Coordinates of C-alpha atoms in Angstrom, one line a residue:
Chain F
X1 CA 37.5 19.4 -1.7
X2 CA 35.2 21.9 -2.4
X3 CA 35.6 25.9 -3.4
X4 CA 34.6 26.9 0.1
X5 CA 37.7 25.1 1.6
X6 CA 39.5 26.7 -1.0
X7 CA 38.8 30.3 -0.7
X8 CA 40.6 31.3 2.4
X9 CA 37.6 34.4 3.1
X10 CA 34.4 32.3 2.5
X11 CA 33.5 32.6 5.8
X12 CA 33.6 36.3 5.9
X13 CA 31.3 36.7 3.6
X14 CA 27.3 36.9 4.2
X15 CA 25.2 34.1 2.9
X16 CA 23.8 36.1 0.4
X17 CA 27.4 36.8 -0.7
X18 CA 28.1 33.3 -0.4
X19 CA 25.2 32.0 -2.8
X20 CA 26.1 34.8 -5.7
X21 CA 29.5 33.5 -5.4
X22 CA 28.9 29.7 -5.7
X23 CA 25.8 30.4 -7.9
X24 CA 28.7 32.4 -10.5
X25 CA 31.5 30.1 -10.6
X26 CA 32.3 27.4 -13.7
X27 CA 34.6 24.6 -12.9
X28 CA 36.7 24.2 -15.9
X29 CA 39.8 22.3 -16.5
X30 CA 42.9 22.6 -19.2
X31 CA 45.8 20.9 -20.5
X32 CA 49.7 21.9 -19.9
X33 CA 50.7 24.5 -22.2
X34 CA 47.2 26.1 -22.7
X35 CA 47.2 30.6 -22.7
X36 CA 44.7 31.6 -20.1
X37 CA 45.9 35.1 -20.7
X38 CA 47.2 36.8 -23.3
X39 CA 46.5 40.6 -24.7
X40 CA 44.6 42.9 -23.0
X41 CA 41.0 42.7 -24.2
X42 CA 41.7 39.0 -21.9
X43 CA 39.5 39.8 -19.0
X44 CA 36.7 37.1 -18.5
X45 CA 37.7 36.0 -14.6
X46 CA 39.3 34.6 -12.1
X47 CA 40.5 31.8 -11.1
X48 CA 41.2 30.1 -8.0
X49 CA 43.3 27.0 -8.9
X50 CA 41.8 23.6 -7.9
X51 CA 45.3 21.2 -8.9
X52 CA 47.9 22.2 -11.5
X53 CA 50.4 25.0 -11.9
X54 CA 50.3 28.4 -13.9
X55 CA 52.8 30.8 -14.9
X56 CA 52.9 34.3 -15.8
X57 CA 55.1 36.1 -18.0
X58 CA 56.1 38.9 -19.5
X59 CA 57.8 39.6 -23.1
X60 CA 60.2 41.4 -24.2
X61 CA 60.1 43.2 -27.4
X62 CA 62.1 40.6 -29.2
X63 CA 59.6 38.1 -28.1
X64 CA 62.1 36.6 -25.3
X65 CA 60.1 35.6 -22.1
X66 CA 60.8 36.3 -18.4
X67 CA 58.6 34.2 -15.9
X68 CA 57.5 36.9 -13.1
X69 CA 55.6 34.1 -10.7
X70 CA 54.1 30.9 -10.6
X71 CA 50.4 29.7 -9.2
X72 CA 49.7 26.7 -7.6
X73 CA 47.0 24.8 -6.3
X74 CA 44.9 26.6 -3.7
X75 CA 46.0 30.4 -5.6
X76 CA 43.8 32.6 -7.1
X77 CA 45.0 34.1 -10.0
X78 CA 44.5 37.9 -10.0
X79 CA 46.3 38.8 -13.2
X80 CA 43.9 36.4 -15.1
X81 CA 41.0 39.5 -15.1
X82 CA 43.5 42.4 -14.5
X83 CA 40.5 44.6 -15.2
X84 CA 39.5 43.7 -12.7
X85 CA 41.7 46.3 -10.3
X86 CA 41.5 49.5 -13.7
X87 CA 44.9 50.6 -12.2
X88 CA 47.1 47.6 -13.3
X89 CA 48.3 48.5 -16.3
X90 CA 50.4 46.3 -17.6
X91 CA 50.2 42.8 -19.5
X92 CA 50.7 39.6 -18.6
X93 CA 50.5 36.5 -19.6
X94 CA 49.8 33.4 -18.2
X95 CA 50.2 29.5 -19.4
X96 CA 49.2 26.1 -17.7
X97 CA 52.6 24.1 -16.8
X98 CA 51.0 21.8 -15.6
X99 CA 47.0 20.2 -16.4
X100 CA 45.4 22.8 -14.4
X101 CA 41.9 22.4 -12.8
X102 CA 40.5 25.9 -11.8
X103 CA 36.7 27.6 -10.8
X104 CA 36.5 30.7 -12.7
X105 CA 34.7 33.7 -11.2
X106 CA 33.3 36.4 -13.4
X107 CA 35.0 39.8 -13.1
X108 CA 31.3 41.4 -12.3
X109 CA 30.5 39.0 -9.2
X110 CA 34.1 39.7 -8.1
X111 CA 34.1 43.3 -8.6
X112 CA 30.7 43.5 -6.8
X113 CA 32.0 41.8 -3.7
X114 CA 35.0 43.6 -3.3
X115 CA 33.0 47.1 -3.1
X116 CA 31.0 45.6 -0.7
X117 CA 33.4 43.4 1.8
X118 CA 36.6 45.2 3.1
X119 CA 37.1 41.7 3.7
X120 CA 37.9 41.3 -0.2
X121 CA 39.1 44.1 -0.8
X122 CA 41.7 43.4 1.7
X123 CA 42.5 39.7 0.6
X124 CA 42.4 41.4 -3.0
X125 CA 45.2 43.8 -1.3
X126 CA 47.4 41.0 0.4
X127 CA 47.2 38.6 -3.0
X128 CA 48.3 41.7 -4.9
X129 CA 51.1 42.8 -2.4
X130 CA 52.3 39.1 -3.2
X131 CA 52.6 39.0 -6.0
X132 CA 54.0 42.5 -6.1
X133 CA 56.8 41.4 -3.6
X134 CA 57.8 38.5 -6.0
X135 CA 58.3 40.6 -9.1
X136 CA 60.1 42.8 -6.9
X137 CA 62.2 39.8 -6.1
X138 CA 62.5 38.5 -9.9
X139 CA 63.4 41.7 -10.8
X140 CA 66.5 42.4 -8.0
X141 CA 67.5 38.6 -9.1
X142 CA 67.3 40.2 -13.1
X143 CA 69.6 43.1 -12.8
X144 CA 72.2 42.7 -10.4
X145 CA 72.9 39.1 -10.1
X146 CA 74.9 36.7 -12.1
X147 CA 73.7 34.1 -14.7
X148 CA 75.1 31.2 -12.4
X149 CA 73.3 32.5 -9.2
X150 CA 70.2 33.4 -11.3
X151 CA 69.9 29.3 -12.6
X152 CA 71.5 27.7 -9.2
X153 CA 68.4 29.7 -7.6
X154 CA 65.7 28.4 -10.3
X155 CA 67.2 24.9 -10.2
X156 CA 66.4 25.1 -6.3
X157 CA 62.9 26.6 -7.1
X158 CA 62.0 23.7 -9.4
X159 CA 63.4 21.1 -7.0
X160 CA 61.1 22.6 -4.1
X161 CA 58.0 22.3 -6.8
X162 CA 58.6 19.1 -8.1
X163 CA 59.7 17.4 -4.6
X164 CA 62.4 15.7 -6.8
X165 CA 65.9 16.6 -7.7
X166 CA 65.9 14.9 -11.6
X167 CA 64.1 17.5 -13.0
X168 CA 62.7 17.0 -16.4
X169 CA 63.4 20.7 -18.0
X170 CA 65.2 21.5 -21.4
X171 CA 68.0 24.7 -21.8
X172 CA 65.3 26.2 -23.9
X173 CA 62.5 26.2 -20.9
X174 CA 65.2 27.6 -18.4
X175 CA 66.3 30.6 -20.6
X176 CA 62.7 31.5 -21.2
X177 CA 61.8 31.3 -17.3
X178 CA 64.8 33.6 -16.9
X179 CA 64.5 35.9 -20.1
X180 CA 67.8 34.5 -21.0
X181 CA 69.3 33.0 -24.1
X182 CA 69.6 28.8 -24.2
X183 CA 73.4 29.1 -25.3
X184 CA 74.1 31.2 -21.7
X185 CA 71.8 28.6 -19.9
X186 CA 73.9 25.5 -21.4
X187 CA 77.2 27.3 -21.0
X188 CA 76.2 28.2 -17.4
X189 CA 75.1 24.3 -16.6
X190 CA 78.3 22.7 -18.5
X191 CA 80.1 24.6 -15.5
X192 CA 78.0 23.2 -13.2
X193 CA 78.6 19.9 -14.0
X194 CA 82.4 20.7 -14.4
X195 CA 82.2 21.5 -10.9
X196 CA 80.2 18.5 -9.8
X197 CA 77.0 20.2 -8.8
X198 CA 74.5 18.7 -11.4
X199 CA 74.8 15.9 -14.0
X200 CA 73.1 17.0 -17.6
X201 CA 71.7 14.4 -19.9
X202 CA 69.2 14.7 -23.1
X203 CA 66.1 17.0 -21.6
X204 CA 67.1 16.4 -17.6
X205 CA 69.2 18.0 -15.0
X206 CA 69.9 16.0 -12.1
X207 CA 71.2 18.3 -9.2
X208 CA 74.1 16.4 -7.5
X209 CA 75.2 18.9 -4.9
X210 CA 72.2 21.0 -3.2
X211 CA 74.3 22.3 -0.8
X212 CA 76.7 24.2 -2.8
X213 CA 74.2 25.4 -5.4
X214 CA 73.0 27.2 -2.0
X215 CA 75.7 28.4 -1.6
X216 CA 76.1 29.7 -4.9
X217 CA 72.2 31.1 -5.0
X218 CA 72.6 33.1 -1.3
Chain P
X1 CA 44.3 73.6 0.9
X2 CA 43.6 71.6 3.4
X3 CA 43.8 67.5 4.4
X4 CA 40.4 67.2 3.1
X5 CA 40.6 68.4 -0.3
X6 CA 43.6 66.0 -1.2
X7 CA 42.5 63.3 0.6
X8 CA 40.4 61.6 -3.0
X9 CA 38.0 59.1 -0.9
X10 CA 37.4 61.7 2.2
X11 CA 33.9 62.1 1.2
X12 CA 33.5 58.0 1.3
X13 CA 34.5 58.3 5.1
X14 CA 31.5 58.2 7.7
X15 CA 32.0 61.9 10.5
X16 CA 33.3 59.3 13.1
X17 CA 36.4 58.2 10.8
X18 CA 36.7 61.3 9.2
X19 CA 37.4 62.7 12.8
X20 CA 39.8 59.9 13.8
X21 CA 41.8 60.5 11.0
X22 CA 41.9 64.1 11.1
X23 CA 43.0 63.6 15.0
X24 CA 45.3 61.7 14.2
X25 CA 47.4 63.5 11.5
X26 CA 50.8 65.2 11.5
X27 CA 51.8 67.8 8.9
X28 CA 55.6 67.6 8.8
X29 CA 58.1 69.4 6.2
X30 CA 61.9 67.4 5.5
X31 CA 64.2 69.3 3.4
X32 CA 65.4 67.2 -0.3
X33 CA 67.6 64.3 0.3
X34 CA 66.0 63.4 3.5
X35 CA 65.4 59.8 4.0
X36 CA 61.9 58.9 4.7
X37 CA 62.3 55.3 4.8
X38 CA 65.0 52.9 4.8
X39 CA 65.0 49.3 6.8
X40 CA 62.3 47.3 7.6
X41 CA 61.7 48.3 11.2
X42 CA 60.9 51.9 10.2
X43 CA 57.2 51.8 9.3
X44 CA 55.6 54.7 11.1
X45 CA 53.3 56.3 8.5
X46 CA 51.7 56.8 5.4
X47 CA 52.5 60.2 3.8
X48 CA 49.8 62.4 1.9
X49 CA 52.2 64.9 0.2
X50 CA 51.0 68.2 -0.1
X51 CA 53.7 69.8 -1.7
X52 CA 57.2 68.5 -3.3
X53 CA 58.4 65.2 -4.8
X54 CA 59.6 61.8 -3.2
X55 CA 61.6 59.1 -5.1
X56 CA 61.2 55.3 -4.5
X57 CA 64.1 53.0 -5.3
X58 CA 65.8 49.9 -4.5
X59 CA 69.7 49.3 -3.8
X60 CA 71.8 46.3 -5.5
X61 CA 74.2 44.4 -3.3
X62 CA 77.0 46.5 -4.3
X63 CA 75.0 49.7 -3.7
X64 CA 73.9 50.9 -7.2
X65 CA 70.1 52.2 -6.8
X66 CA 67.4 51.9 -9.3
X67 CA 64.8 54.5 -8.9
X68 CA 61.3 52.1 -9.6
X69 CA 58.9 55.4 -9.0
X70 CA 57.9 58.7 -8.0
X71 CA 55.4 60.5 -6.2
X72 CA 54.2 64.1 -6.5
X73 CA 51.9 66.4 -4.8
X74 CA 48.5 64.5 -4.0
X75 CA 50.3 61.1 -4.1
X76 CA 49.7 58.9 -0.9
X77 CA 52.9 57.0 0.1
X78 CA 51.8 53.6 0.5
X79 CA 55.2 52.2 0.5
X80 CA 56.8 55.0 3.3
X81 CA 54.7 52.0 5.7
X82 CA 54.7 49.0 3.9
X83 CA 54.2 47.3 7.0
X84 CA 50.2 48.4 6.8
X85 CA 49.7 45.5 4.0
X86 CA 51.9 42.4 5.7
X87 CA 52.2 40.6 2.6
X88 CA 54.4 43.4 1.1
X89 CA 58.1 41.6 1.4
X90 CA 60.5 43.5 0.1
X91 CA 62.5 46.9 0.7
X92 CA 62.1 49.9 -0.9
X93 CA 64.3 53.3 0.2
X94 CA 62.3 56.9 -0.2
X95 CA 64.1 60.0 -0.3
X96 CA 63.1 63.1 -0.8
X97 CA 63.9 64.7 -4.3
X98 CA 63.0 68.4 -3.8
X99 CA 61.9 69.8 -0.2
X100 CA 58.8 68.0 0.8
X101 CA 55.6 68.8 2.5
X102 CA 53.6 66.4 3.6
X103 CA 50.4 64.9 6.6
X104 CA 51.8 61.6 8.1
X105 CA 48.7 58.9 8.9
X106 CA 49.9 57.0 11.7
X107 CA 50.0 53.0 10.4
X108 CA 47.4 51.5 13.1
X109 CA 44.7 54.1 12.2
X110 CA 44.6 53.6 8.3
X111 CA 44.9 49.8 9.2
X112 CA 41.6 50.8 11.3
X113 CA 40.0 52.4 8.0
X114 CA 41.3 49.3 5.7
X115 CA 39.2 47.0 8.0
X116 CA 36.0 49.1 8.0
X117 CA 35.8 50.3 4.8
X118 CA 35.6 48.6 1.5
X119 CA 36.0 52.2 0.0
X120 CA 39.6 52.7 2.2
X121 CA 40.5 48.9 1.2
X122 CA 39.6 49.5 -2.7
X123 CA 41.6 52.7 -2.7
X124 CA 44.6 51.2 -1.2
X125 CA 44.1 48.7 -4.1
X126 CA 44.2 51.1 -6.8
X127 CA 47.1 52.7 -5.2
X128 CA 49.3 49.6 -4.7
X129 CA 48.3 48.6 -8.7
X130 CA 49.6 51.7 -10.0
X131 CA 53.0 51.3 -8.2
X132 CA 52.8 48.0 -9.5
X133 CA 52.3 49.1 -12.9
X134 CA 55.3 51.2 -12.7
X135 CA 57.3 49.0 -11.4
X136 CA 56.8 46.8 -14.1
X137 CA 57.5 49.2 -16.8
X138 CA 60.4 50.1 -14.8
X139 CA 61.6 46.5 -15.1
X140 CA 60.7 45.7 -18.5
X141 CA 62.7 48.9 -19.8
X142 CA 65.8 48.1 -17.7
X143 CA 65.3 44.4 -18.5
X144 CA 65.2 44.6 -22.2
X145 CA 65.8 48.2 -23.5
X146 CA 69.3 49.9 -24.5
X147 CA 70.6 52.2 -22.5
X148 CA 70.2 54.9 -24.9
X149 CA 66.4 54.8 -25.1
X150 CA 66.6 54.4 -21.1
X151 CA 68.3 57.7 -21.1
X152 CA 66.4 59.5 -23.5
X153 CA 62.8 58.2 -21.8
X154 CA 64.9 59.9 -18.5
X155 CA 65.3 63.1 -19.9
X156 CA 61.8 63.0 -21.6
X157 CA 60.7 62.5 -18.0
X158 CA 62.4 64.8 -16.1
X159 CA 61.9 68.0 -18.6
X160 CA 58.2 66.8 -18.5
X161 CA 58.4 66.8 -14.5
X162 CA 60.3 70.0 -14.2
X163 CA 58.6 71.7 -17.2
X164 CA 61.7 72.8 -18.5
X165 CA 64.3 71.3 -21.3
X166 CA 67.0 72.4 -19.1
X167 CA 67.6 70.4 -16.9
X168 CA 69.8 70.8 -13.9
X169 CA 70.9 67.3 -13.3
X170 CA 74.6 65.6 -13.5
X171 CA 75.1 62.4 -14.9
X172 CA 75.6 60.8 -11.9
X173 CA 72.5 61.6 -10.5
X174 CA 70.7 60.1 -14.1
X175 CA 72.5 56.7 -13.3
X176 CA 71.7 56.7 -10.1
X177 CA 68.3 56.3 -11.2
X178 CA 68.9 54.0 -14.2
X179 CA 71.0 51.5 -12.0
X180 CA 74.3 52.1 -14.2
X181 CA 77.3 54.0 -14.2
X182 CA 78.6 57.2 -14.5
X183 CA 80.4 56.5 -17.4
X184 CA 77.9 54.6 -19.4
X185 CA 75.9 57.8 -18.9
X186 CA 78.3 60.1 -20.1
X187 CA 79.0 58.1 -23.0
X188 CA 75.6 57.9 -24.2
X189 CA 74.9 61.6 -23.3
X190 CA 78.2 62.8 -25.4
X191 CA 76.8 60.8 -28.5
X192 CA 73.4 62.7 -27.9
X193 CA 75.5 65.5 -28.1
X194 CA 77.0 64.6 -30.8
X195 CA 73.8 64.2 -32.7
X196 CA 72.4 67.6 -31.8
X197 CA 69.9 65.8 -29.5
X198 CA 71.0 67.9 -26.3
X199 CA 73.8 70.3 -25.2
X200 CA 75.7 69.4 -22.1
X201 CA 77.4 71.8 -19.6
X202 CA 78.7 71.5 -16.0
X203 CA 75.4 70.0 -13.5
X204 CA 73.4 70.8 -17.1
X205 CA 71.5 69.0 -19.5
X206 CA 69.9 71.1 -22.3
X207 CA 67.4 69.0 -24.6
X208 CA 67.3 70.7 -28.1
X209 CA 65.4 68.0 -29.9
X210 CA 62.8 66.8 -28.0
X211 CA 60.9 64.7 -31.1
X212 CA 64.2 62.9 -31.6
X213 CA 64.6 61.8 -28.1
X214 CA 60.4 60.8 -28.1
X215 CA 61.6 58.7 -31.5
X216 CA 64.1 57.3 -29.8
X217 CA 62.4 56.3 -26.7
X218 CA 59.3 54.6 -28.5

């Protein structure tokens, strides 16, 4: 597959357009775990994600993390070069979960295109509304719902990723998706499996009961 | 002062679109506390405010709100018609906070302007980032700050909007924008009092130490 299937307006762009693009990009690849963002003088490009996973997060001042949304393959990632748009003015950061392939695109060719194409500048707009409505989401979930219905709903999120219901994810990683403390996240899953909806062993939780941790999440 | 003059990409705008969207204006006034938005069917028009002052918030399930922004004369309310960018998914209520002047732009004829001009589209961008950077300081405060600095960053605010240190506000008005209680507020307002930090009377708030409150906000 190549970055023309990948990036949904190539054909509304002019040839010219076209070869500055394709003539701009670097294919690059990393391993789980790696920063592709972090501190504000971070702006080299974009990236439109070939195969992998990313996740961006914000911290808190104690250095506790809150994931605000997740990437995957076919995304571009926006807040990678959030110079590029001057108004957003805020930080985030963003991590490989996964071995991420990726084509980066230089803030200058992208900032050139979206001045010229309203076609951009309006995908620009809808990936940026997205990811807007998610936080908007995250944050709702953050301050007025309960620690059970805040894991029962990223349990479900991780199932729907992973296409697997043994999921492979310490305490630790769940508190730091959901800016929470691992004690509250262990307490919180020990209930769940007093109540027969997951089965815990050493660095898996197997969900047992989908149906009620719907329940739970709605 | 006219359309024109607070309209900041006007000049960006070829005759024929100027025209359009001069055609197709409204100039409406709504007295404070009017709601201009609420639901998801109600998405008539983008509001240019000319005069006044609009607040943006979200409700929890039980029915606290959380103010996430504000927007003052000049402001262009994106959000009054969400419906202009579809990938905006979630619901925000506007109010008006003071008697409100404002030109409505009817949704299909800025969507017109979007699709035309990368200037329009850009703008919209910018616009939509800057809520989004609000919103995100909005969540990291309520997320992972006290309530006392919460409170005293909302009276820093308010005497800053007003341009006054006495403010005319009762505590259940402040934690309607904080998403708390009544209570909590008054709590943490009597032990500003108590510090000499501000001087509370009936619908009053008086800062007397406004470089105490800034410390305590940082």
């Amino acid at each position: 597959m190549s970055f023309q299937s990948y990036f949904p307006i190539w054909d509304q762009l002019q040839p010219h357009q076209q070869r500055r693009l394709l003539n701009s990009l670097t294919a690059q690849a990393v391993k789980r775990d790696t920063f592709l963002r972090g501190g504000s003088k971070d702006c080299a490009g974009l990236l439109l994600i070939r195969a992998g996973q990313l996740r961006a997060f914000v911290y808190s001042e104690e250095g506790r993390e809150i994931t605000i949304f997740r990437l995957f393959e076919g995304d571009l990632c926006l807040f990678c070069a959030p110079c590029v748009i001057p108004s957003i003015q805020f930080e985030v950061t963003i991590q490989a979960e996964k071995d991420t392939e990726f084509w980066s695109i230089p803030v200058g060719v992208y900032q050139q295109l979206m001045a010229e194409s309203a076609a951009v500048a309006n995908y620009t707009n809808e990936l940026m509304a997205s990811r807007f409505s998610e936080v908007m989401s995250r944050m709702e979930q953050f301050m007025w719902r309960s620690m059970d219905r805040r894991v029962a709903a990223f349990l479900l999120q991780e199932a729907a990723i992973e296409g697997t219901c043994e999921l492979r994810i310490t305490h630790e990683t769940i508190a730091r998706h959901l800016g929470s403390h691992r004690e509250v996240v262990t307490r919180t899953l020990r209930e769940f499996q007093g109540a027969g909806m997951v089965q815990l062993s050493r660095g898996k939780v197997t969900i047992l009961d989908k149906e009620r941790l719907t329940d739970l999440r709605a």
